[in-house]
Tab-separated table of C-alpha atoms and ligand atoms in Angstrom:
chain	number	residue	atom	x	y	z
A	172	MET	CA	84.087	107.287	132.801
A	173	ALA	CA	86.592	109.738	131.353
A	174	ARG	CA	89.007	111.262	133.814
A	175	ASP	CA	89.885	114.939	133.851
A	176	GLY	CA	92.624	115.754	131.405
A	177	ALA	CA	92.666	112.288	129.867
A	178	LEU	CA	92.333	111.922	126.133
A	179	TYR	CA	91.962	108.735	124.150
A	180	VAL	CA	93.951	108.859	120.956
A	181	CYS	CA	93.536	106.410	118.093
A	182	GLN	CA	96.961	104.926	117.277
A	183	THR	CA	95.959	104.457	113.665
A	184	CYS	CA	94.419	107.782	112.632
A	185	GLY	CA	95.391	110.060	115.510
A	186	ALA	CA	91.841	111.219	116.256
A	187	ALA	CA	91.339	112.127	119.933
A	188	GLN	CA	88.211	111.232	121.921
A	189	ALA	CA	87.136	112.299	125.371
A	190	LYS	CA	85.783	108.826	126.122
A	191	TRP	CA	87.291	105.418	125.568
A	192	SER	CA	85.518	103.048	123.248
A	193	GLY	CA	86.414	99.741	121.651
A	194	ARG	CA	86.212	101.173	118.177
A	195	CYS	CA	87.606	104.464	116.911
A	196	PRO	CA	84.625	106.607	115.836
A	197	ALA	CA	86.807	108.397	113.294
A	198	CYS	CA	88.427	105.580	111.333
A	199	GLY	CA	86.550	102.528	112.530
A	200	ALA	CA	89.658	100.617	113.676
A	201	TRP	CA	89.175	98.310	116.647
A	202	ASN	CA	91.130	98.449	119.904
A	203	THR	CA	93.276	101.362	118.898
A	204	LEU	CA	92.256	104.012	121.466
A	205	VAL	CA	94.975	104.567	124.038
A	206	GLU	CA	94.900	106.994	126.929
A	207	GLU	CA	97.277	109.905	126.491
A	208	SER	CA	97.738	113.084	128.442
A	209	ALA	CA	95.654	115.985	127.134
A	210	SER	CA	98.195	118.662	127.954
A	211	ALA	CA	99.304	120.626	124.923
A	212	PRO	CA	102.788	119.753	123.670
A	213	PRO	CA	105.503	122.309	124.439
A	214	GLY	CA	105.911	124.717	121.583
A	215	ALA	CA	102.210	124.643	120.802
A	216	LEU	CA	100.832	128.037	119.853
A	217	LYS	CA	99.883	130.171	122.814
A	218	PRO	CA	97.906	133.375	122.307
A	219	ALA	CA	100.268	136.334	122.657
A	220	ARG	CA	99.256	138.650	125.440
A	221	GLY	CA	100.344	142.229	125.190
A	222	GLY	CA	103.460	141.197	123.231
A	223	LYS	CA	104.398	143.234	120.168
A	224	ALA	CA	103.876	141.586	116.797
A	225	ARG	CA	107.159	140.970	114.967
A	226	GLY	CA	105.706	141.847	111.607
A	227	LEU	CA	105.775	139.483	108.660
A	228	ALA	CA	109.070	139.669	106.758
A	229	PHE	CA	108.753	138.967	103.051
A	230	GLU	CA	111.531	137.476	100.979
A	231	ASP	CA	112.141	137.032	97.269
A	232	LEU	CA	111.253	133.844	95.460
A	233	GLU	CA	114.704	133.848	93.922
A	234	SER	CA	117.285	132.679	96.406
A	235	GLN	CA	120.295	134.860	97.150
A	236	THR	CA	122.366	132.037	98.532
A	237	PRO	CA	123.016	128.917	96.469
A	238	ALA	CA	121.507	125.725	97.929
A	239	PRO	CA	124.076	123.366	99.450
A	240	PRO	CA	124.897	120.448	97.192
A	241	ARG	CA	123.027	117.198	97.725
A	242	LEU	CA	124.680	114.461	99.672
A	243	ILE	CA	125.381	111.565	97.319
A	244	THR	CA	125.257	108.467	99.484
A	245	GLY	CA	126.841	106.161	96.943
A	246	MET	CA	123.892	103.751	96.950
A	247	ALA	CA	122.792	104.736	93.442
A	248	GLU	CA	119.290	103.266	93.670
A	249	PHE	CA	118.669	105.063	96.958
A	250	ASP	CA	120.010	108.359	95.611
A	251	ARG	CA	117.825	108.144	92.514
A	252	VAL	CA	114.625	107.596	94.505
A	253	CYS	CA	115.547	110.570	96.696
A	254	GLY	CA	115.725	112.698	93.556
A	255	GLY	CA	119.507	112.703	93.136
A	256	GLY	CA	120.925	112.374	96.626
A	257	VAL	CA	119.819	113.477	100.068
A	258	VAL	CA	119.100	117.171	100.666
A	259	PRO	CA	121.038	118.656	103.616
A	260	GLY	CA	118.715	119.970	106.309
A	261	SER	CA	115.865	117.714	105.270
A	262	ALA	CA	114.023	114.978	107.124
A	263	LEU	CA	113.240	111.756	105.344
A	264	LEU	CA	111.017	108.925	106.536
A	265	LEU	CA	111.708	105.352	105.458
A	266	ALA	CA	108.555	103.337	106.072
A	267	GLY	CA	108.137	99.603	105.760
A	268	ASP	CA	106.944	96.395	107.351
A	269	PRO	CA	109.045	95.021	110.197
A	270	GLY	CA	111.737	92.739	108.799
A	271	VAL	CA	111.667	94.064	105.248
A	272	GLY	CA	115.249	95.342	105.546
A	273	LYS	CA	115.045	99.001	106.592
A	274	SER	CA	117.885	98.773	109.114
A	275	THR	CA	120.034	96.877	106.648
A	276	LEU	CA	119.453	99.439	103.897
A	277	LEU	CA	120.204	102.422	106.102
A	278	LEU	CA	123.295	100.874	107.625
A	279	GLN	CA	124.571	100.385	104.087
A	280	VAL	CA	123.583	103.940	103.124
A	281	CYS	CA	125.404	105.269	106.205
A	282	ALA	CA	128.521	103.237	105.568
A	283	GLU	CA	128.717	104.117	101.881
A	284	SER	CA	128.231	107.821	102.648
A	285	ALA	CA	130.838	107.705	105.396
A	286	ARG	CA	133.301	106.070	103.023
A	287	ARG	CA	132.736	108.974	100.664
A	288	GLY	CA	133.710	111.403	103.391
A	289	ALA	CA	130.373	112.387	104.943
A	290	ALA	CA	130.073	112.544	108.741
A	291	CYS	CA	127.442	109.898	109.499
A	292	ALA	CA	125.731	108.645	112.628
A	293	TYR	CA	123.492	105.642	113.109
A	294	ILE	CA	121.338	105.838	116.218
A	295	SER	CA	119.361	102.740	117.050
A	296	GLY	CA	116.665	102.357	119.636
A	297	GLU	CA	115.984	98.787	118.636
A	298	GLU	CA	119.338	97.063	118.625
A	299	ALA	CA	122.364	97.210	120.877
A	300	ALA	CA	125.546	98.675	119.441
A	301	GLU	CA	127.076	95.191	119.546
A	302	GLN	CA	124.329	93.816	117.314
A	303	ILE	CA	124.751	96.588	114.774
A	304	ARG	CA	128.514	96.098	114.819
A	305	GLY	CA	127.957	92.399	114.156
A	306	ARG	CA	125.731	93.156	111.221
A	307	ALA	CA	128.225	95.670	109.817
A	308	GLN	CA	130.921	92.981	110.106
A	309	ARG	CA	128.830	90.468	108.188
A	310	LEU	CA	128.062	93.023	105.504
A	311	GLY	CA	131.731	93.960	105.162
A	312	LEU	CA	131.104	97.520	106.331
A	313	ALA	CA	132.981	97.434	109.633
A	314	ASP	CA	135.752	99.690	108.334
A	315	ALA	CA	133.406	102.565	107.472
A	316	PRO	CA	133.753	105.536	109.867
A	317	VAL	CA	130.123	105.555	111.041
A	318	ARG	CA	129.398	106.854	114.551
A	319	LEU	CA	127.162	104.450	116.403
A	320	ALA	CA	124.802	104.935	119.337
A	321	ALA	CA	122.033	102.951	121.005
A	322	GLU	CA	119.602	105.458	122.464
A	323	THR	CA	115.880	106.067	122.742
A	324	ALA	CA	115.700	109.251	124.840
A	325	LEU	CA	115.048	112.186	122.544
A	326	ARG	CA	116.857	114.635	124.807
A	327	GLU	CA	120.090	112.624	124.700
A	328	ILE	CA	119.856	112.304	120.930
A	329	VAL	CA	119.245	116.022	120.401
A	330	ASP	CA	122.083	116.930	122.786
A	331	GLY	CA	124.425	114.539	121.039
A	332	LEU	CA	123.571	115.923	117.615
A	333	LYS	CA	124.179	119.455	118.844
A	334	ARG	CA	127.605	118.530	120.203
A	335	GLU	CA	128.926	116.906	117.042
A	336	ALA	CA	128.391	118.102	113.472
A	337	PHE	CA	126.970	115.460	111.155
A	338	ASP	CA	125.954	115.408	107.514
A	339	LEU	CA	123.669	112.398	107.775
A	340	VAL	CA	121.943	110.865	110.771
A	341	VAL	CA	119.816	107.712	110.779
A	342	ILE	CA	117.352	107.188	113.605
A	343	ASP	CA	116.013	103.646	113.863
A	344	SER	CA	113.125	103.795	114.667
A	345	VAL	CA	110.859	106.727	115.368
A	346	GLN	CA	108.549	104.409	117.300
A	347	THR	CA	111.161	103.712	119.960
A	348	LEU	CA	111.822	107.390	120.646
A	349	TRP	CA	110.690	108.886	123.855
A	350	SER	CA	110.527	112.476	125.060
A	351	GLU	CA	110.153	113.249	128.748
A	352	ALA	CA	107.976	116.245	127.903
A	353	HIS	CA	105.112	113.828	127.342
A	354	GLU	CA	103.619	111.211	129.583
A	355	ALA	CA	102.497	108.839	126.855
A	356	GLY	CA	104.586	105.746	126.211
A	357	PRO	CA	107.050	105.308	123.326
A	358	GLY	CA	105.289	104.453	120.089
A	359	SER	CA	102.159	106.386	120.997
A	360	VAL	CA	100.755	109.005	118.673
A	361	THR	CA	101.771	111.852	120.990
A	362	GLN	CA	105.370	110.653	121.361
A	363	VAL	CA	105.893	109.795	117.710
A	364	ARG	CA	104.548	113.150	116.555
A	365	ALA	CA	106.371	115.221	119.151
A	366	CYS	CA	109.734	113.479	118.656
A	367	THR	CA	109.489	113.734	114.875
A	368	ALA	CA	108.616	117.431	115.007
A	369	GLU	CA	111.596	118.072	117.289
A	370	LEU	CA	113.992	116.168	115.007
A	371	VAL	CA	112.676	117.911	111.889
A	372	ARG	CA	113.323	121.263	113.578
A	373	LEU	CA	116.826	120.136	114.487
A	374	ALA	CA	117.508	118.999	110.905
A	375	LYS	CA	116.479	122.381	109.482
A	376	ARG	CA	118.398	124.370	112.073
A	377	ARG	CA	121.649	122.423	111.852
A	378	GLY	CA	121.545	121.584	108.148
A	379	VAL	CA	121.875	117.869	108.813
A	380	ALA	CA	119.929	115.297	106.821
A	381	ILE	CA	117.975	113.053	109.163
A	382	ILE	CA	116.529	109.732	108.038
A	383	LEU	CA	113.834	108.321	110.303
A	384	VAL	CA	112.765	104.704	110.213
A	385	GLY	CA	109.042	104.046	110.666
A	386	HIS	CA	107.493	100.624	111.036
A	387	VAL	CA	104.229	100.143	109.227
A	388	THR	CA	101.809	98.616	111.675
A	389	LYS	CA	98.506	96.994	111.023
A	390	ASP	CA	97.167	96.364	114.501
A	391	GLY	CA	97.496	99.888	115.911
A	392	GLN	CA	99.620	98.796	118.873
A	393	ILE	CA	102.177	101.390	117.922
A	394	ALA	CA	101.546	104.541	115.918
A	395	GLY	CA	102.156	104.182	112.205
A	396	PRO	CA	104.244	106.341	109.848
A	397	ARG	CA	101.136	107.921	108.271
A	398	LEU	CA	100.838	110.195	111.280
A	399	ILE	CA	104.115	111.936	110.552
A	400	GLU	CA	104.107	111.985	106.751
A	401	HIS	CA	103.122	115.652	106.739
A	402	LEU	CA	106.001	116.588	109.067
A	403	VAL	CA	108.844	115.263	106.961
A	404	ASP	CA	110.162	116.391	103.575
A	405	ALA	CA	110.192	113.013	101.908
A	406	VAL	CA	108.641	109.618	102.513
A	407	LEU	CA	110.102	106.491	100.978
A	408	ALA	CA	108.330	103.163	101.215
A	409	PHE	CA	110.414	99.994	101.333
A	410	GLU	CA	108.407	97.035	100.114
A	411	GLY	CA	108.898	93.374	99.446
A	412	GLU	CA	106.759	90.290	99.080
A	413	ARG	CA	107.356	87.517	101.534
A	414	GLY	CA	109.308	84.724	99.916
A	415	TYR	CA	110.921	86.938	97.277
A	416	PRO	CA	114.403	88.378	97.719
A	417	PHE	CA	113.469	91.557	95.803
A	418	ARG	CA	112.914	94.774	97.682
A	419	ILE	CA	111.513	97.882	96.089
A	420	LEU	CA	112.156	101.399	97.321
A	421	ARG	CA	109.423	103.754	96.213
A	422	GLY	CA	109.032	107.501	96.599
A	423	VAL	CA	105.691	108.316	98.224
A	424	LYS	CA	106.255	111.988	98.884
A	425	ASN	CA	109.213	114.144	97.956
A	426	ARG	CA	109.516	117.885	98.327
A	427	PHE	CA	112.739	117.793	96.300
A	428	GLY	CA	112.010	115.479	93.405
A	429	ALA	CA	109.622	113.216	91.544
A	430	THR	CA	107.764	110.504	93.433
A	431	ASP	CA	107.387	107.945	90.709
A	432	GLU	CA	110.919	106.558	90.893
A	433	ILE	CA	111.617	103.073	92.170
A	434	GLY	CA	114.859	101.526	93.321
A	435	VAL	CA	115.278	97.772	93.169
A	436	PHE	CA	117.383	95.727	95.574
A	437	GLU	CA	117.989	92.056	96.144
A	438	MET	CA	118.366	90.825	99.723
A	439	GLY	CA	121.139	88.279	100.026
A	440	ASP	CA	123.833	87.059	102.408
A	441	ALA	CA	125.784	90.266	101.913
A	442	GLY	CA	122.830	92.528	102.577
A	443	LEU	CA	121.011	94.505	99.926
A	444	ALA	CA	122.535	94.443	96.472
A	445	GLU	CA	121.454	97.089	93.999
A	446	VAL	CA	119.748	95.744	90.908
A	447	ARG	CA	120.731	97.902	87.960
A	448	ASN	CA	118.713	95.968	85.390
A	449	PRO	CA	115.376	95.067	87.014
A	450	SER	CA	113.876	93.693	83.798
A	451	ALA	CA	116.091	90.634	83.904
A	452	LEU	CA	114.903	90.064	87.471
A	453	PHE	CA	111.176	90.245	86.894
A	454	LEU	CA	111.168	88.037	83.835
A	455	ASN	CA	110.879	84.352	84.493
A	456	GLU	CA	114.322	83.146	83.508
A	457	GLY	CA	114.658	79.919	81.618
A	458	GLY	CA	111.807	77.771	80.346
A	459	ASP	CA	109.104	78.756	77.897
A	460	ARG	CA	106.265	81.032	78.790
A	461	ALA	CA	103.056	79.029	78.838
A	462	ALA	CA	99.549	80.068	77.857
A	463	GLY	CA	98.414	82.859	80.158
A	464	ALA	CA	101.728	84.680	80.395
A	465	ALA	CA	102.428	88.041	78.772
A	466	VAL	CA	105.513	90.227	79.130
A	467	PHE	CA	104.510	93.782	79.929
A	468	ALA	CA	106.852	96.531	78.767
A	469	GLY	CA	106.256	99.064	81.527
A	470	ILE	CA	107.784	102.288	82.791
A	471	GLU	CA	108.568	102.696	86.477
A	472	GLY	CA	109.557	106.244	87.238
A	473	SER	CA	112.041	107.168	84.564
A	474	ARG	CA	113.052	103.610	83.735
A	475	PRO	CA	111.549	100.984	81.453
A	476	VAL	CA	110.965	97.660	83.208
A	477	LEU	CA	109.823	94.399	81.669
A	478	VAL	CA	107.700	92.232	83.897
A	479	GLU	CA	105.696	89.062	83.346
A	480	VAL	CA	101.934	89.221	83.855
A	481	GLN	CA	100.410	85.790	84.480
A	482	ALA	CA	96.752	84.884	84.224
A	483	LEU	CA	94.861	81.680	84.904
A	484	VAL	CA	91.269	81.222	83.804
A	485	SER	CA	89.816	77.934	85.041
A	486	PRO	CA	86.353	76.418	85.588
A	487	SER	CA	84.975	77.389	88.963
A	488	VAL	CA	83.767	74.890	91.531
A	489	TYR	CA	82.096	77.604	93.580
A	490	GLY	CA	78.768	79.314	93.067
A	491	THR	CA	80.511	82.657	92.939
A	492	PRO	CA	83.660	82.460	90.827
A	493	ARG	CA	86.860	83.829	92.344
A	494	ARG	CA	88.713	86.857	91.062
A	495	THR	CA	92.130	87.105	92.676
A	496	VAL	CA	94.772	89.625	91.704
A	497	VAL	CA	98.277	90.168	93.053
A	498	GLY	CA	100.351	93.188	92.035
A	499	TRP	CA	97.630	94.954	90.091
A	500	ASP	CA	94.424	96.835	90.816
A	501	SER	CA	91.367	94.585	91.204
A	502	GLY	CA	89.058	97.307	89.895
A	503	ARG	CA	91.168	97.532	86.760
A	504	LEU	CA	90.997	93.724	86.348
A	505	ALA	CA	87.190	93.836	86.573
A	506	MET	CA	87.137	96.527	83.888
A	507	VAL	CA	89.431	94.679	81.501
A	508	MET	CA	87.404	91.478	81.968
A	509	ALA	CA	84.155	93.362	81.287
A	510	VAL	CA	85.592	94.800	78.067
A	511	LEU	CA	86.849	91.343	77.005
A	512	GLU	CA	83.328	89.960	77.609
A	513	ALA	CA	81.349	92.779	76.031
A	514	ARG	CA	83.569	93.618	73.048
A	515	CYS	CA	85.501	90.441	72.313
A	516	GLY	CA	83.051	87.678	73.211
A	517	LEU	CA	85.320	86.054	75.826
A	518	GLY	CA	83.143	84.655	78.633
A	519	PHE	CA	84.297	84.560	82.254
A	520	ALA	CA	80.985	83.499	83.817
A	521	GLY	CA	81.479	80.353	85.884
A	522	ARG	CA	85.260	80.618	85.632
A	523	ASP	CA	87.789	81.565	88.288
A	524	VAL	CA	90.242	84.266	87.242
A	525	TYR	CA	93.673	84.735	88.797
A	526	LEU	CA	96.084	87.449	87.772
A	527	ASN	CA	99.606	87.793	89.113
A	528	VAL	CA	102.453	90.189	88.417
A	529	ALA	CA	105.656	88.157	88.730
A	530	GLY	CA	108.492	88.998	91.085
A	531	GLY	CA	106.443	90.867	93.675
A	532	LEU	CA	106.244	94.079	91.658
A	533	ARG	CA	103.140	96.291	91.869
A	534	VAL	CA	102.083	97.731	88.554
A	535	SER	CA	99.904	100.821	88.458
A	536	GLU	CA	100.304	102.096	84.903
A	537	PRO	CA	97.223	102.095	82.630
A	538	ALA	CA	99.547	100.764	79.924
A	539	ALA	CA	99.380	97.380	81.669
A	540	ASP	CA	95.744	96.951	80.538
A	541	LEU	CA	96.639	95.319	77.245
A	542	ALA	CA	99.218	93.031	78.874
A	543	ALA	CA	96.629	91.837	81.405
A	544	ALA	CA	94.031	91.413	78.645
A	545	ALA	CA	96.519	89.452	76.529
A	546	ALA	CA	97.381	87.190	79.463
A	547	LEU	CA	93.683	86.601	80.193
A	548	ALA	CA	92.850	85.923	76.544
A	549	SER	CA	95.862	83.657	76.171
A	550	SER	CA	94.784	81.593	79.175
A	551	ALA	CA	91.089	81.550	78.252
A	552	LEU	CA	91.887	80.430	74.673
A	553	ASP	CA	94.776	78.203	75.812
A	554	VAL	CA	97.143	79.647	73.235
A	555	ALA	CA	100.567	80.882	74.285
A	556	LEU	CA	101.863	84.226	73.070
A	557	PRO	CA	105.072	84.167	71.023
A	558	GLN	CA	108.088	83.907	73.338
A	559	ASP	CA	109.687	87.023	71.902
A	560	CYS	CA	106.684	89.329	72.298
A	561	VAL	CA	106.124	92.225	74.715
A	562	VAL	CA	102.736	93.851	75.283
A	563	PHE	CA	101.579	97.318	76.339
A	564	GLY	CA	98.649	99.675	75.753
A	565	GLU	CA	95.716	101.235	77.524
A	566	ILE	CA	92.203	99.887	76.953
A	567	SER	CA	89.110	102.080	76.919
A	568	LEU	CA	85.606	100.910	77.836
A	569	SER	CA	84.668	101.062	74.162
A	570	GLY	CA	87.272	98.395	73.434
A	571	ASP	CA	89.781	100.733	71.803
A	572	VAL	CA	93.499	100.311	72.412
A	573	ARG	CA	94.862	103.734	73.229
A	574	PRO	CA	98.425	104.922	72.736
A	575	VAL	CA	100.611	105.319	75.814
A	576	SER	CA	103.621	107.441	76.596
A	577	ARG	CA	107.233	106.546	75.914
A	578	THR	CA	106.706	103.855	73.296
A	579	GLU	CA	110.319	104.236	72.171
A	580	SER	CA	111.825	103.516	75.578
A	581	ARG	CA	109.606	100.484	76.051
A	582	LEU	CA	110.619	99.047	72.690
A	583	LYS	CA	114.316	99.792	73.258
A	584	GLU	CA	114.261	97.947	76.585
A	585	ALA	CA	112.471	95.023	74.911
A	586	ALA	CA	115.070	94.918	72.153
A	587	LYS	CA	117.866	95.017	74.715
A	588	LEU	CA	116.482	91.896	76.359
A	589	GLY	CA	116.105	90.013	73.110
A	590	PHE	CA	112.435	90.568	72.308
A	591	ALA	CA	111.578	90.957	68.652
A	592	ARG	CA	107.837	91.678	68.640
A	593	ALA	CA	105.442	94.003	70.402
A	594	LEU	CA	101.685	93.839	70.672
A	595	ALA	CA	100.888	97.494	71.209
A	596	PRO	CA	98.746	100.433	70.133
A	597	ALA	CA	99.087	101.141	66.407
A	598	ALA	CA	101.581	104.003	66.382
A	599	ALA	CA	103.216	106.197	63.837
A	600	PRO	CA	105.398	104.103	61.537
A	601	GLY	CA	109.114	104.453	62.079
A	602	VAL	CA	108.965	104.136	65.858
A	603	ALA	CA	109.403	100.390	65.939
A	604	GLU	CA	111.964	100.100	63.160
A	605	SER	CA	114.398	102.298	65.002
A	606	SER	CA	114.443	99.947	67.965
A	607	GLY	CA	114.587	96.723	66.002
A	608	VAL	CA	111.331	95.420	67.452
A	609	ARG	CA	108.507	94.528	65.085
A	610	LEU	CA	105.365	96.388	66.103
A	611	ASN	CA	102.080	94.495	65.828
A	612	GLY	CA	99.926	97.575	66.125
A	613	VAL	CA	96.248	97.168	67.031
A	614	HIS	CA	93.479	99.761	67.159
A	615	ARG	CA	90.925	97.593	68.932
A	616	LEU	CA	91.104	94.932	71.613
A	617	THR	CA	89.228	92.446	69.393
A	618	ASP	CA	92.096	92.622	66.887
A	619	ALA	CA	94.540	91.698	69.641
A	620	VAL	CA	92.369	88.807	70.853
A	621	THR	CA	91.905	87.530	67.288
A	622	ARG	CA	95.663	87.628	66.728
A	623	ILE	CA	96.320	85.739	69.961
A	624	GLY	CA	93.636	83.138	69.121
A	625	GLU	CA	94.883	82.534	65.592
A	626	GLY	CA	98.527	82.597	66.605
A	627	GLN	CA	99.414	84.455	63.387
A	628	TRP	CA	102.203	86.907	64.102
A	629	PRO	CA	103.894	88.788	61.289
B	1272	TYD	P1	116.243	94.332	108.935
B	1272	TYD	O1	117.100	95.304	108.207
B	1272	TYD	O2	116.573	94.059	110.333
B	1272	TYD	O3	114.699	94.719	108.814
B	1272	TYD	P2	113.891	95.954	109.454
B	1272	TYD	O4	114.869	96.907	110.000
B	1272	TYD	O5	113.076	96.493	108.304
B	1272	TYD	O6	112.992	95.383	110.504
B	1272	TYD	O7	116.304	92.990	108.067
B	1272	TYD	C1	115.726	91.863	108.550
B	1272	TYD	C2	115.759	90.710	107.587
B	1272	TYD	O8	116.719	90.794	106.583
B	1272	TYD	C3	116.025	89.484	108.378
B	1272	TYD	O9	114.897	88.666	108.278
B	1272	TYD	C4	117.201	88.843	107.747
B	1272	TYD	C5	117.381	89.550	106.445
B	1272	TYD	N1	118.787	89.767	106.102
B	1272	TYD	C6	119.357	89.076	105.063
B	1272	TYD	O10	118.727	88.250	104.404
B	1272	TYD	N2	120.667	89.305	104.736
B	1272	TYD	C7	121.417	90.197	105.408
B	1272	TYD	O11	122.601	90.378	105.079
B	1272	TYD	C8	120.818	90.911	106.487
B	1272	TYD	C9	121.612	91.893	107.289
B	1272	TYD	C10	119.507	90.675	106.802
B	1273	MG	MG1	115.224	97.321	112.021
């Protein structure tokens, strides 16, 4: 029985219900409804009674005052993903799984910025000041003039930030924050939303850049970062595969720049090291590439990145063969396999197919089609591709290999890393010569499969 004034809010999607149930009717998640007070948050719109309207004041699109310069944190990979530094007066959300390295990254960002003269504060609701100090010591950042606080009460944080002027403030994490204006517990949808909205207002008013940490949660015990994505100016996702030291910072939303940039880091004893040349990282160093491996010359954001795509096609022992893919879209794999079957005569019936993008990278470009197809064909035919060959190109359902953007940059990156051949869409002559990579241009996927099968490479 629902009590008066009680609302049950799904911690995953934020939908509110008058009655509790085991499953959220809106998003279908189980055990995520939590009782929260139904009272409207302070600052919610109230109908004006008898008050005079202020009148809407229009402004020009062209600004009269120059925008303040961006804050360059000194962590180049971080700055690039932000769109060239952090914008003063903006709120940024860094989302990621627990343990991926969010606190480590932001402590480093804070320290580097502080060393460059910015006034920085790191406010943690998760760790004691002593713990953070210990980490800073281990990372060799103890000398940086970062102001440190362990606090979860929103009012204290807001007061503190009004007393002292800062350029950059990190709040770790938004799920530990708690405002006394609401009855719900920390980490609930109500608290997370209300605290974020308050901090975003503070950022705009005081011109301070605020970075919020948000844990991605799968079980709905605490509210996830999705609920506040619309409140902040930029959302960065920090990702990493378990067992790999690589961490990838990806722009998800950015009101001040492009969202297709990635930053690559390597987690080590000294914290997160920036990886300036990711290609070298994602290629399997040493040893020959066996049948089933193809090096994809991709573009991530504005940068070319070479990454190994590995496929294994093996006889299946199950009635229904397995199709497993890591780091690529499974729908795209099904399409490429269908085209290989229908247009190139490669059969996958009764065979398990595994596809893996090495190094924990996620590839989403259509240009990876041909690399995946080459890896699959190479494994199915048990013929290795030449060691010095990169692959890229989009495949259409008709079996055509379609040109992709930025062929030059892909080939230049390949040349830089010692590759001499490219299996790619047939392009205008002259492109490949300039980069020193020999282009094996193909118009149709069958031509590529034939070349792989025969092992004849000019
Ligand atoms: P942390 O930044 O605490 O993660 P988050 O804030 O996202 O929860 O990082 C936790 C992991 O990082 C922990 O498992 C240990 C590892 N780590 C290193 O490998 N090297 C380091 O120098 C540091 C500080 C952490
Ligand atoms: Mg942390």
